[in-house]
């Protein structure tokens, strides 16, 4: 305990880094997820293909490889990214690919007849998206997105491999330093502390989004999920064949 | 009737789904003030037909004119504007579950710039009153019965002050005791002189309100006529067979 307190300034520094890293990553990932997610459900084929390719590519790459590739590969395209930028870019690329897939799933969960009835009212395509489909897609998106958020927070620890001194790396440094100075290895203690801190951050995040989900659910949908099931009756299926 | 202007007119409609012909050369005109009821066995193409009439389905051949103006299938924007003048009610009501009844009704007229928010509000409440749902403006769709939802769906379409209303099996998804309340609202519309095309299986209702009944089978109009003649003395064997089954 004393060990941790003594190294607190260092830990706090690392924690701050982690917070900035996580906040920016979540922010960018959310925005890009929304954009790519919408792209993947538009009626424009080229946009759909681009979105699909993006999602498939980055979902298929291990995050650690992705981080290293962005860091070392950036100069190839004439960019020089520091560890911090490289980490943000690679986490965002990965997070957005996963997020876009969640957004797409949310849109697809909205029944098709909602679109038809919005069209029948003469609404513009963006109005249908914004007023009718979007809000209905939001609710089912929130829980998986919470999961993604916690994954991304955890993923920030991978910044360590490109030399970013974030929270996890700070812990590592403290362990090394103490081992050299005192000969004792406090690894179990320090990593235990690190573990609980990550866990605490993630559970705060989870409860925040749970609150949001409840709030939105109450304000907007009420019994949306339990409402009388809109029938897609046999006659319609037969008819459209 | 036939000398009145055609609000909606379809010529030689052909619609194919994966090689199957859902509509195979259908001609249909709906004149101002006229009520056309479309009947036929399931899979006959009647729903497809009515969805073509407001451009929800693209057509493979033929033409559709709204108020005398032809609108091609690919003209999305033209169709969108046309739909603001064509009300449609679906089988599965399709209210927006995340909006209150009031917002469901006022959204389109406000977005289209037809009505100011205040006017839309007033219109919606007046129409709700008329269909016996005065107290439900702030309810959510999930809190209403199927029949009530369908009445709201009708009001939602009416709020755009359409020239013609299309109904795609408006009572087929309803429990029997709720069918009447919806048909009553449609009767109100018919006595108010609304132009309507209705796909339905309610033959009693058809006989009562229709100016003309159209029988469609396998994508073709087989027979058409005034209700009495149509129901009493059907000419084609296929219609005779159909009527024998459902009456």
Short mmCIF file of C-alpha atoms in Angstrom, two decimals:
data_model
loop_
_atom_site.label_atom_id
_atom_site.label_comp_id
_atom_site.label_asym_id
_atom_site.label_seq_id
_atom_site.Cartn_x
_atom_site.Cartn_y
_atom_site.Cartn_z
CA UNK A 1 0.00 0.00 0.00
CA UNK A 2 2.80 2.34 0.91
CA UNK A 3 4.44 1.45 -2.34
CA UNK A 4 1.43 2.54 -4.29
CA UNK A 5 1.02 5.77 -2.34
CA UNK A 6 4.68 6.60 -2.77
CA UNK A 7 4.37 6.17 -6.54
CA UNK A 8 1.01 7.92 -6.73
CA UNK A 9 2.22 10.95 -8.70
CA UNK A 10 3.56 8.60 -11.32
CA UNK A 11 0.36 6.53 -11.35
CA UNK A 12 -1.77 9.63 -11.63
CA UNK A 13 0.25 10.77 -14.60
CA UNK A 14 -0.24 7.42 -16.28
CA UNK A 15 -3.91 7.43 -15.40
CA UNK A 16 -4.33 10.86 -16.93
CA UNK A 17 -2.72 9.63 -20.14
CA UNK A 18 -5.04 6.66 -20.17
CA UNK A 19 -8.05 8.90 -19.65
CA UNK A 20 -7.13 11.25 -22.45
CA UNK A 21 -6.36 8.32 -24.71
CA UNK A 22 -9.62 6.56 -23.88
CA UNK A 23 -11.77 9.68 -24.15
CA UNK A 24 -10.41 10.64 -27.54
CA UNK A 25 -10.62 7.07 -28.80
CA UNK A 26 -14.22 6.67 -27.68
CA UNK A 27 -15.17 10.02 -29.15
CA UNK A 28 -13.60 9.38 -32.55
CA UNK A 29 -14.77 5.79 -32.66
CA UNK A 30 -18.35 6.79 -31.94
CA UNK A 31 -18.41 9.45 -34.63
CA UNK A 32 -16.77 7.25 -37.26
CA UNK A 33 -18.89 4.24 -36.28
CA UNK A 34 -22.01 6.31 -36.85
CA UNK A 35 -20.79 7.51 -40.23
CA UNK A 36 -19.61 4.12 -41.48
CA UNK A 37 -22.68 2.44 -39.97
CA UNK A 38 -25.01 4.77 -41.87
CA UNK A 39 -22.94 4.28 -45.02
CA UNK A 40 -23.45 0.54 -44.75
CA UNK A 41 -27.24 0.89 -44.88
CA UNK A 42 -27.64 3.57 -47.54
CA UNK A 43 -28.98 2.71 -50.93
CA UNK A 44 -25.73 3.85 -52.55
CA UNK A 45 -23.87 0.75 -53.48
CA UNK A 46 -20.38 2.27 -53.57
CA UNK A 47 -20.74 3.62 -50.04
CA UNK A 48 -21.97 0.25 -48.85
CA UNK A 49 -19.00 -1.52 -50.41
CA UNK A 50 -16.50 0.94 -48.94
CA UNK A 51 -18.07 0.58 -45.50
CA UNK A 52 -18.14 -3.19 -45.73
CA UNK A 53 -14.52 -3.40 -46.84
CA UNK A 54 -13.44 -1.14 -44.00
CA UNK A 55 -15.33 -3.14 -41.40
CA UNK A 56 -14.16 -6.51 -42.69
CA UNK A 57 -10.55 -5.42 -42.88
CA UNK A 58 -10.13 -3.94 -39.43
CA UNK A 59 -12.24 -6.52 -37.67
CA UNK A 60 -9.98 -9.18 -39.07
CA UNK A 61 -6.74 -7.70 -37.77
CA UNK A 62 -5.55 -8.32 -34.19
CA UNK A 63 -5.45 -5.01 -32.40
CA UNK A 64 -1.84 -5.41 -31.36
CA UNK A 65 -0.75 -5.91 -34.97
CA UNK A 66 -2.82 -2.95 -35.97
CA UNK A 67 -1.15 -0.70 -33.37
CA UNK A 68 2.33 -1.73 -34.46
CA UNK A 69 1.49 -1.41 -38.12
CA UNK A 70 0.09 2.11 -37.75
CA UNK A 71 3.06 3.19 -35.66
CA UNK A 72 5.72 1.78 -37.95
CA UNK A 73 3.76 2.03 -41.16
CA UNK A 74 2.79 5.68 -40.89
CA UNK A 75 6.11 6.94 -42.30
CA UNK A 76 5.42 4.87 -45.43
CA UNK A 77 2.58 7.21 -46.29
CA UNK A 78 4.59 10.23 -45.29
CA UNK A 79 3.13 10.62 -41.84
CA UNK A 80 5.18 10.71 -38.72
CA UNK A 81 3.03 9.68 -35.81
CA UNK A 82 4.17 9.75 -32.23
CA UNK A 83 3.16 6.88 -29.99
CA UNK A 84 0.19 8.83 -28.74
CA UNK A 85 -1.22 9.66 -32.18
CA UNK A 86 -0.45 6.20 -33.49
CA UNK A 87 -2.29 4.63 -30.58
CA UNK A 88 -5.35 6.85 -31.05
CA UNK A 89 -5.46 6.25 -34.79
CA UNK A 90 -5.17 2.47 -34.49
CA UNK A 91 -7.66 2.16 -31.63
CA UNK A 92 -10.09 4.37 -33.50
CA UNK A 93 -9.73 2.37 -36.70
CA UNK A 94 -10.41 -0.84 -34.83
CA UNK A 95 -13.15 0.59 -32.61
CA UNK A 96 -14.97 2.18 -35.53
CA UNK A 97 -14.96 -1.02 -37.53
CA UNK A 98 -16.58 -2.87 -34.65
CA UNK A 99 -18.83 0.07 -33.83
CA UNK A 100 -20.00 0.40 -37.42
CA UNK A 101 -21.06 -3.21 -37.39
CA UNK A 102 -23.09 -2.57 -34.23
CA UNK A 103 -24.71 0.50 -35.78
CA UNK A 104 -25.56 -1.49 -38.90
CA UNK A 105 -27.16 -4.17 -36.75
CA UNK A 106 -29.17 -1.50 -34.96
CA UNK A 107 -30.51 -0.12 -38.23
CA UNK A 108 -31.33 -3.58 -39.51
CA UNK A 109 -33.29 -4.34 -36.36
CA UNK A 110 -35.83 -1.68 -37.30
CA UNK A 111 -38.67 -3.39 -39.19
CA UNK A 112 -38.84 -2.66 -42.93
CA UNK A 113 -42.46 -1.55 -42.79
CA UNK A 114 -41.35 1.45 -40.73
CA UNK A 115 -39.46 2.68 -43.77
CA UNK A 116 -42.38 1.97 -46.07
CA UNK A 117 -44.82 3.87 -43.91
CA UNK A 118 -42.41 6.80 -43.55
CA UNK A 119 -41.99 6.85 -47.33
CA UNK A 120 -45.74 6.71 -47.78
CA UNK A 121 -45.97 9.97 -45.83
CA UNK A 122 -43.67 11.64 -48.34
CA UNK A 123 -40.79 12.15 -45.92
CA UNK A 124 -37.35 12.83 -47.38
CA UNK A 125 -34.71 10.08 -47.10
CA UNK A 126 -32.73 11.96 -44.44
CA UNK A 127 -35.92 12.68 -42.53
CA UNK A 128 -36.74 9.00 -42.52
CA UNK A 129 -33.26 8.25 -41.20
CA UNK A 130 -33.23 11.02 -38.61
CA UNK A 131 -36.77 10.93 -37.26
CA UNK A 132 -37.92 7.38 -37.85
CA UNK A 133 -35.11 4.84 -38.21
CA UNK A 134 -32.29 6.45 -36.23
CA UNK A 135 -34.10 6.84 -32.91
CA UNK A 136 -35.43 3.30 -33.12
CA UNK A 137 -31.98 1.94 -33.91
CA UNK A 138 -30.43 3.76 -30.96
CA UNK A 139 -31.87 1.67 -28.17
CA UNK A 140 -30.65 -1.74 -29.37
CA UNK A 141 -27.27 -0.19 -30.15
CA UNK A 142 -26.51 0.99 -26.63
CA UNK A 143 -25.75 -2.32 -24.85
CA UNK A 144 -23.28 -3.68 -27.43
CA UNK A 145 -21.71 -0.25 -27.67
CA UNK A 146 -21.12 -0.25 -23.94
CA UNK A 147 -19.27 -3.49 -24.40
CA UNK A 148 -17.18 -1.93 -27.13
CA UNK A 149 -16.40 1.07 -24.93
CA UNK A 150 -15.05 -1.10 -22.14
CA UNK A 151 -13.02 -3.08 -24.65
CA UNK A 152 -11.53 0.13 -25.98
CA UNK A 153 -10.65 1.35 -22.49
CA UNK A 154 -8.87 -1.93 -21.93
CA UNK A 155 -7.26 -1.71 -25.33
CA UNK A 156 -5.55 1.55 -24.44
CA UNK A 157 -3.11 -0.54 -22.40
CA UNK A 158 -1.71 -1.74 -25.74
CA UNK A 159 -0.30 1.75 -26.16
CA UNK A 160 2.53 0.45 -24.00
CA UNK A 161 3.95 -1.59 -26.87
CA UNK A 162 4.73 1.52 -28.90
CA UNK A 163 6.27 3.16 -25.86
CA UNK A 164 3.33 5.13 -24.57
CA UNK A 165 3.54 5.65 -20.83
CA UNK A 166 -0.08 5.19 -20.00
CA UNK A 167 -1.46 3.62 -16.84
CA UNK A 168 -0.47 0.03 -17.48
CA UNK A 169 3.02 0.98 -18.62
CA UNK A 170 3.38 3.12 -15.49
CA UNK A 171 2.65 0.06 -13.41
CA UNK A 172 5.29 -1.87 -15.33
CA UNK A 173 7.82 0.87 -14.73
CA UNK A 174 7.07 0.95 -11.03
CA UNK A 175 7.48 -2.81 -10.80
CA UNK A 176 10.83 -2.72 -12.60
CA UNK A 177 12.12 0.19 -10.60
CA UNK A 178 11.16 -1.28 -7.23
CA UNK A 179 12.63 -4.64 -8.18
CA UNK A 180 15.96 -3.05 -9.06
CA UNK A 181 16.06 -0.80 -6.04
CA UNK A 182 14.92 -3.17 -3.31
CA UNK A 183 15.36 -6.61 -4.76
CA UNK A 184 11.74 -7.46 -3.91
CA UNK A 185 9.33 -8.06 -6.74
CA UNK A 186 6.05 -6.25 -6.02
CA UNK A 187 4.47 -7.33 -9.30
CA UNK A 188 1.42 -9.05 -7.80
CA UNK A 189 0.65 -5.95 -5.75
CA UNK A 190 1.12 -3.37 -8.46
CA UNK A 191 -0.66 -5.36 -11.17
CA UNK A 192 -3.43 -6.05 -8.71
CA UNK A 193 -3.82 -2.33 -8.25
CA UNK A 194 -3.72 -1.77 -12.00
CA UNK A 195 -6.31 -4.50 -12.52
CA UNK A 196 -8.74 -3.02 -10.02
CA UNK A 197 -8.36 0.45 -11.44
CA UNK A 198 -9.22 -0.70 -14.98
CA UNK A 199 -12.11 -2.65 -13.60
CA UNK A 200 -13.38 0.38 -11.71
CA UNK A 201 -13.19 2.60 -14.80
CA UNK A 202 -15.07 0.06 -16.89
CA UNK A 203 -17.81 -0.50 -14.35
CA UNK A 204 -18.37 3.23 -14.02
CA UNK A 205 -18.66 3.34 -17.81
CA UNK A 206 -21.08 0.42 -17.85
CA UNK A 207 -23.35 1.90 -15.22
CA UNK A 208 -23.32 5.25 -16.98
CA UNK A 209 -24.51 3.71 -20.21
CA UNK A 210 -27.01 1.54 -18.38
CA UNK A 211 -28.50 4.71 -16.95
CA UNK A 212 -28.53 6.25 -20.42
CA UNK A 213 -30.28 3.21 -21.83
CA UNK A 214 -32.95 3.34 -19.15
CA UNK A 215 -33.38 7.05 -19.61
CA UNK A 216 -33.75 6.90 -23.38
CA UNK A 217 -35.95 3.84 -23.11
CA UNK A 218 -38.29 5.60 -20.74
CA UNK A 219 -38.42 8.87 -22.53
CA UNK A 220 -38.87 7.51 -26.00
CA UNK A 221 -39.83 3.97 -26.52
CA UNK A 222 -41.67 2.89 -23.40
CA UNK A 223 -42.84 -0.56 -24.31
CA UNK A 224 -41.36 -0.48 -27.76
CA UNK A 225 -39.97 -3.98 -27.49
CA UNK A 226 -43.02 -5.41 -25.85
CA UNK A 227 -45.57 -3.60 -27.98
CA UNK A 228 -48.08 -5.62 -29.93
CA UNK A 229 -45.98 -7.44 -32.45
CA UNK A 230 -46.52 -5.88 -35.86
CA UNK A 231 -47.73 -8.76 -37.91
CA UNK A 232 -45.90 -9.69 -41.02
CA UNK A 233 -48.59 -12.03 -42.04
CA UNK A 234 -48.39 -15.00 -44.26
CA UNK A 235 -50.41 -13.30 -46.96
CA UNK A 236 -47.74 -10.62 -47.38
CA UNK A 237 -44.94 -13.14 -47.62
CA UNK A 238 -46.82 -15.11 -50.18
CA UNK A 239 -47.71 -12.01 -52.11
CA UNK A 240 -44.20 -10.70 -52.41
CA UNK A 241 -42.82 -13.91 -53.80
CA UNK B 1 -68.56 8.54 -62.34
CA UNK B 2 -66.46 7.68 -65.32
CA UNK B 3 -66.41 11.20 -66.70
CA UNK B 4 -64.80 12.56 -63.53
CA UNK B 5 -61.05 13.10 -63.73
CA UNK B 6 -58.77 10.21 -62.87
CA UNK B 7 -56.76 10.93 -59.73
CA UNK B 8 -54.70 7.80 -60.15
CA UNK B 9 -54.46 5.88 -63.35
CA UNK B 10 -52.39 2.83 -64.12
CA UNK B 11 -51.83 1.44 -67.61
CA UNK B 12 -50.43 -1.94 -68.45
CA UNK B 13 -48.66 -2.43 -65.13
CA UNK B 14 -46.22 -5.29 -65.05
CA UNK B 15 -44.32 -6.24 -61.93
CA UNK B 16 -42.06 -9.26 -61.71
CA UNK B 17 -40.52 -10.80 -58.64
CA UNK B 18 -37.70 -13.15 -59.50
CA UNK B 19 -39.26 -14.30 -62.71
CA UNK B 20 -42.76 -14.56 -61.31
CA UNK B 21 -45.30 -12.15 -62.65
CA UNK B 22 -46.99 -10.43 -59.71
CA UNK B 23 -48.78 -8.01 -62.00
CA UNK B 24 -49.35 -8.90 -65.61
CA UNK B 25 -50.72 -5.93 -67.49
CA UNK B 26 -53.11 -4.23 -65.09
CA UNK B 27 -55.17 -1.17 -66.04
CA UNK B 28 -56.90 0.71 -63.27
CA UNK B 29 -58.32 4.19 -62.96
CA UNK B 30 -59.53 5.80 -59.80
CA UNK B 31 -61.66 8.87 -60.33
CA UNK B 32 -62.16 11.75 -57.94
CA UNK B 33 -64.70 10.81 -55.29
CA UNK B 34 -64.77 7.18 -56.32
CA UNK B 35 -64.28 4.21 -54.03
CA UNK B 36 -62.67 1.20 -55.66
CA UNK B 37 -62.41 -2.02 -53.71
CA UNK B 38 -59.84 -4.54 -54.85
CA UNK B 39 -60.39 -8.19 -53.95
CA UNK B 40 -58.67 -11.40 -54.84
CA UNK B 41 -57.07 -14.51 -53.40
CA UNK B 42 -53.82 -14.10 -51.53
CA UNK B 43 -50.86 -13.97 -53.84
CA UNK B 44 -53.04 -12.52 -56.59
CA UNK B 45 -51.05 -9.29 -56.67
CA UNK B 46 -53.57 -6.97 -55.08
CA UNK B 47 -51.18 -5.67 -52.42
CA UNK B 48 -48.48 -5.26 -55.01
CA UNK B 49 -50.89 -3.30 -57.16
CA UNK B 50 -51.80 -0.87 -54.42
CA UNK B 51 -48.17 -0.42 -53.44
CA UNK B 52 -47.36 0.40 -57.05
CA UNK B 53 -49.99 3.11 -57.06
CA UNK B 54 -47.94 5.28 -54.71
CA UNK B 55 -44.57 4.24 -56.03
CA UNK B 56 -43.54 2.02 -53.11
CA UNK B 57 -42.86 -0.69 -55.67
CA UNK B 58 -41.05 -0.04 -58.89
CA UNK B 59 -42.75 -1.32 -61.99
CA UNK B 60 -41.21 -3.29 -64.83
CA UNK B 61 -43.53 -2.03 -67.53
CA UNK B 62 -46.54 0.20 -67.92
CA UNK B 63 -47.17 3.65 -66.54
CA UNK B 64 -48.75 5.35 -63.59
CA UNK B 65 -50.28 8.78 -63.74
CA UNK B 66 -51.12 10.87 -60.72
CA UNK B 67 -53.48 13.72 -61.54
CA UNK B 68 -52.79 13.10 -65.19
CA UNK B 69 -49.04 13.36 -64.88
CA UNK B 70 -46.96 10.31 -65.52
CA UNK B 71 -44.35 9.55 -62.86
CA UNK B 72 -41.64 7.09 -63.85
CA UNK B 73 -40.44 4.53 -61.33
CA UNK B 74 -36.97 5.99 -61.07
CA UNK B 75 -38.18 9.51 -60.30
CA UNK B 76 -37.75 9.20 -56.55
CA UNK B 77 -38.19 12.83 -55.74
CA UNK B 78 -41.30 13.16 -57.88
CA UNK B 79 -42.77 10.10 -56.24
CA UNK B 80 -41.94 11.46 -52.82
CA UNK B 81 -43.85 14.64 -53.57
CA UNK B 82 -46.72 12.66 -55.06
CA UNK B 83 -46.94 10.56 -51.92
CA UNK B 84 -47.61 13.67 -49.91
CA UNK B 85 -50.92 13.78 -51.76
CA UNK B 86 -51.64 10.06 -51.51
CA UNK B 87 -52.50 8.71 -48.09
CA UNK B 88 -51.69 5.09 -47.39
CA UNK B 89 -52.77 2.77 -44.60
CA UNK B 90 -51.00 -0.55 -44.17
CA UNK B 91 -52.10 -3.86 -42.81
CA UNK B 92 -49.67 -3.70 -39.90
CA UNK B 93 -50.50 -0.07 -38.92
CA UNK B 94 -46.79 0.84 -38.85
CA UNK B 95 -47.06 3.69 -36.39
CA UNK B 96 -43.71 5.00 -35.22
CA UNK B 97 -43.33 3.34 -31.81
CA UNK B 98 -40.98 5.95 -30.37
CA UNK B 99 -43.36 8.85 -30.97
CA UNK B 100 -46.57 9.74 -29.21
CA UNK B 101 -49.79 9.47 -31.18
CA UNK B 102 -49.74 13.22 -31.67
CA UNK B 103 -46.18 13.29 -32.99
CA UNK B 104 -46.95 10.36 -35.29
CA UNK B 105 -49.66 12.45 -36.87
CA UNK B 106 -47.97 15.85 -36.96
CA UNK B 107 -44.50 14.80 -38.13
CA UNK B 108 -45.19 14.59 -41.87
CA UNK B 109 -47.37 17.73 -42.28
CA UNK B 110 -44.85 19.79 -40.31
CA UNK B 111 -41.82 18.42 -42.19
CA UNK B 112 -43.53 18.94 -45.52
CA UNK B 113 -44.25 22.53 -44.60
CA UNK B 114 -47.97 21.91 -45.00
CA UNK B 115 -48.88 23.04 -41.52
CA UNK B 116 -47.25 25.04 -38.75
CA UNK B 117 -46.67 23.07 -35.55
CA UNK B 118 -49.68 24.78 -33.95
CA UNK B 119 -51.95 24.07 -36.90
CA UNK B 120 -50.72 20.49 -37.11
CA UNK B 121 -51.42 20.05 -33.42
CA UNK B 122 -54.93 21.40 -33.81
CA UNK B 123 -55.64 19.34 -36.93
CA UNK B 124 -54.36 16.17 -35.28
CA UNK B 125 -56.51 16.65 -32.19
CA UNK B 126 -59.56 17.42 -34.28
CA UNK B 127 -59.08 14.32 -36.41
CA UNK B 128 -58.42 12.15 -33.37
CA UNK B 129 -61.62 13.42 -31.85
CA UNK B 130 -63.44 12.47 -35.03
CA UNK B 131 -62.26 8.86 -34.90
CA UNK B 132 -63.08 8.59 -31.21
CA UNK B 133 -59.53 8.83 -29.88
CA UNK B 134 -59.69 12.33 -28.43
CA UNK B 135 -58.00 11.35 -25.19
CA UNK B 136 -55.06 9.50 -26.73
CA UNK B 137 -52.95 12.29 -28.17
CA UNK B 138 -50.12 11.73 -25.71
CA UNK B 139 -50.27 7.95 -25.58
CA UNK B 140 -47.61 5.81 -27.22
CA UNK B 141 -48.67 3.33 -29.92
CA UNK B 142 -47.79 0.35 -27.72
CA UNK B 143 -50.42 1.52 -25.25
CA UNK B 144 -53.19 1.25 -27.84
CA UNK B 145 -55.11 -1.73 -29.16
CA UNK B 146 -54.66 -2.80 -32.76
CA UNK B 147 -57.90 -1.15 -33.80
CA UNK B 148 -56.95 2.08 -32.11
CA UNK B 149 -53.52 2.02 -33.73
CA UNK B 150 -55.08 1.52 -37.12
CA UNK B 151 -57.40 4.46 -36.57
CA UNK B 152 -54.38 6.57 -35.65
CA UNK B 153 -52.68 5.36 -38.83
CA UNK B 154 -55.68 6.56 -40.82
CA UNK B 155 -55.59 9.92 -39.07
CA UNK B 156 -51.86 10.16 -39.73
CA UNK B 157 -52.50 9.75 -43.44
CA UNK B 158 -55.43 12.17 -43.36
CA UNK B 159 -53.37 14.88 -41.67
CA UNK B 160 -51.60 15.43 -44.99
CA UNK B 161 -54.98 16.25 -46.53
CA UNK B 162 -54.51 13.67 -49.29
CA UNK B 163 -56.50 13.63 -52.52
CA UNK B 164 -56.78 9.89 -52.40
CA UNK B 165 -56.40 7.23 -49.74
CA UNK B 166 -55.00 3.77 -50.38
CA UNK B 167 -55.77 0.97 -47.94
CA UNK B 168 -53.78 -2.25 -48.01
CA UNK B 169 -55.85 -4.81 -46.09
CA UNK B 170 -56.46 -2.38 -43.23
CA UNK B 171 -58.36 -4.88 -41.09
CA UNK B 172 -56.58 -8.14 -41.86
CA UNK B 173 -54.27 -7.98 -38.85
CA UNK B 174 -57.03 -7.06 -36.42
CA UNK B 175 -59.04 -9.10 -33.99
CA UNK B 176 -62.65 -9.42 -35.15
CA UNK B 177 -64.06 -7.09 -32.51
CA UNK B 178 -61.74 -4.32 -33.66
CA UNK B 179 -62.50 -4.59 -37.33
CA UNK B 180 -65.74 -2.69 -36.99
CA UNK B 181 -64.24 0.40 -35.39
CA UNK B 182 -61.80 0.72 -38.28
CA UNK B 183 -64.46 0.10 -40.92
CA UNK B 184 -66.62 2.75 -39.25
CA UNK B 185 -63.88 5.31 -39.71
CA UNK B 186 -63.57 4.32 -43.36
CA UNK B 187 -67.32 4.65 -43.76
CA UNK B 188 -67.06 8.18 -42.38
CA UNK B 189 -64.45 8.92 -45.01
CA UNK B 190 -66.57 7.49 -47.76
CA UNK B 191 -69.55 9.63 -46.82
CA UNK B 192 -67.24 12.64 -46.70
CA UNK B 193 -66.51 11.97 -50.37
CA UNK B 194 -62.92 10.78 -50.02
CA UNK B 195 -61.42 9.06 -53.04
CA UNK B 196 -60.26 5.62 -51.97
CA UNK B 197 -58.75 2.39 -53.21
CA UNK B 198 -59.16 -0.42 -50.72
CA UNK B 199 -57.73 -3.89 -50.72
CA UNK B 200 -59.86 -5.93 -48.36
CA UNK B 201 -61.54 -9.24 -47.66
CA UNK B 202 -64.53 -7.58 -45.99
CA UNK B 203 -67.10 -8.26 -48.69
CA UNK B 204 -70.01 -6.84 -46.68
CA UNK B 205 -68.14 -3.59 -46.33
CA UNK B 206 -67.19 -3.64 -50.00
CA UNK B 207 -70.80 -4.06 -51.05
CA UNK B 208 -71.80 -1.17 -48.85
CA UNK B 209 -69.25 1.49 -49.78
CA UNK B 210 -67.73 0.53 -53.11
CA UNK B 211 -68.63 2.24 -56.35
CA UNK B 212 -66.72 -0.45 -58.16
CA UNK B 213 -65.21 -3.76 -57.17
CA UNK B 214 -62.21 -5.13 -58.98
CA UNK B 215 -61.35 -8.81 -58.87
CA UNK B 216 -57.72 -9.59 -59.46
CA UNK B 217 -56.21 -13.03 -59.86
CA UNK B 218 -52.71 -14.09 -60.85
CA UNK B 219 -51.70 -10.55 -61.59
CA UNK B 220 -54.59 -9.75 -63.93
CA UNK B 221 -57.86 -7.99 -63.46
CA UNK B 222 -60.39 -10.69 -64.19
CA UNK B 223 -63.61 -8.88 -63.60
CA UNK B 224 -64.80 -5.48 -62.51
CA UNK B 225 -68.22 -4.09 -61.81
CA UNK B 226 -70.67 -2.36 -59.51
CA UNK B 227 -71.02 -4.22 -56.18
CA UNK B 228 -74.52 -5.60 -56.72
CA UNK B 229 -73.87 -7.00 -60.13
CA UNK B 230 -70.39 -8.11 -59.13
CA UNK B 231 -71.54 -10.09 -56.11
CA UNK B 232 -74.93 -11.31 -57.40
CA UNK B 233 -74.02 -12.38 -60.84
CA UNK B 234 -70.30 -12.87 -61.28
CA UNK B 235 -69.51 -13.75 -64.88
CA UNK B 236 -66.10 -15.35 -64.75
CA UNK B 237 -65.79 -18.82 -63.25
CA UNK B 238 -62.76 -17.77 -61.24
CA UNK B 239 -64.68 -15.03 -59.48
CA UNK B 240 -67.59 -17.39 -58.90
CA UNK B 241 -65.22 -19.83 -57.31
CA UNK B 242 -63.59 -17.08 -55.18
CA UNK B 243 -66.92 -15.74 -53.98
CA UNK B 244 -68.16 -19.21 -53.16
CA UNK B 245 -65.13 -19.69 -50.95
CA UNK B 246 -65.33 -16.49 -48.97
CA UNK B 247 -69.06 -15.77 -48.69
#
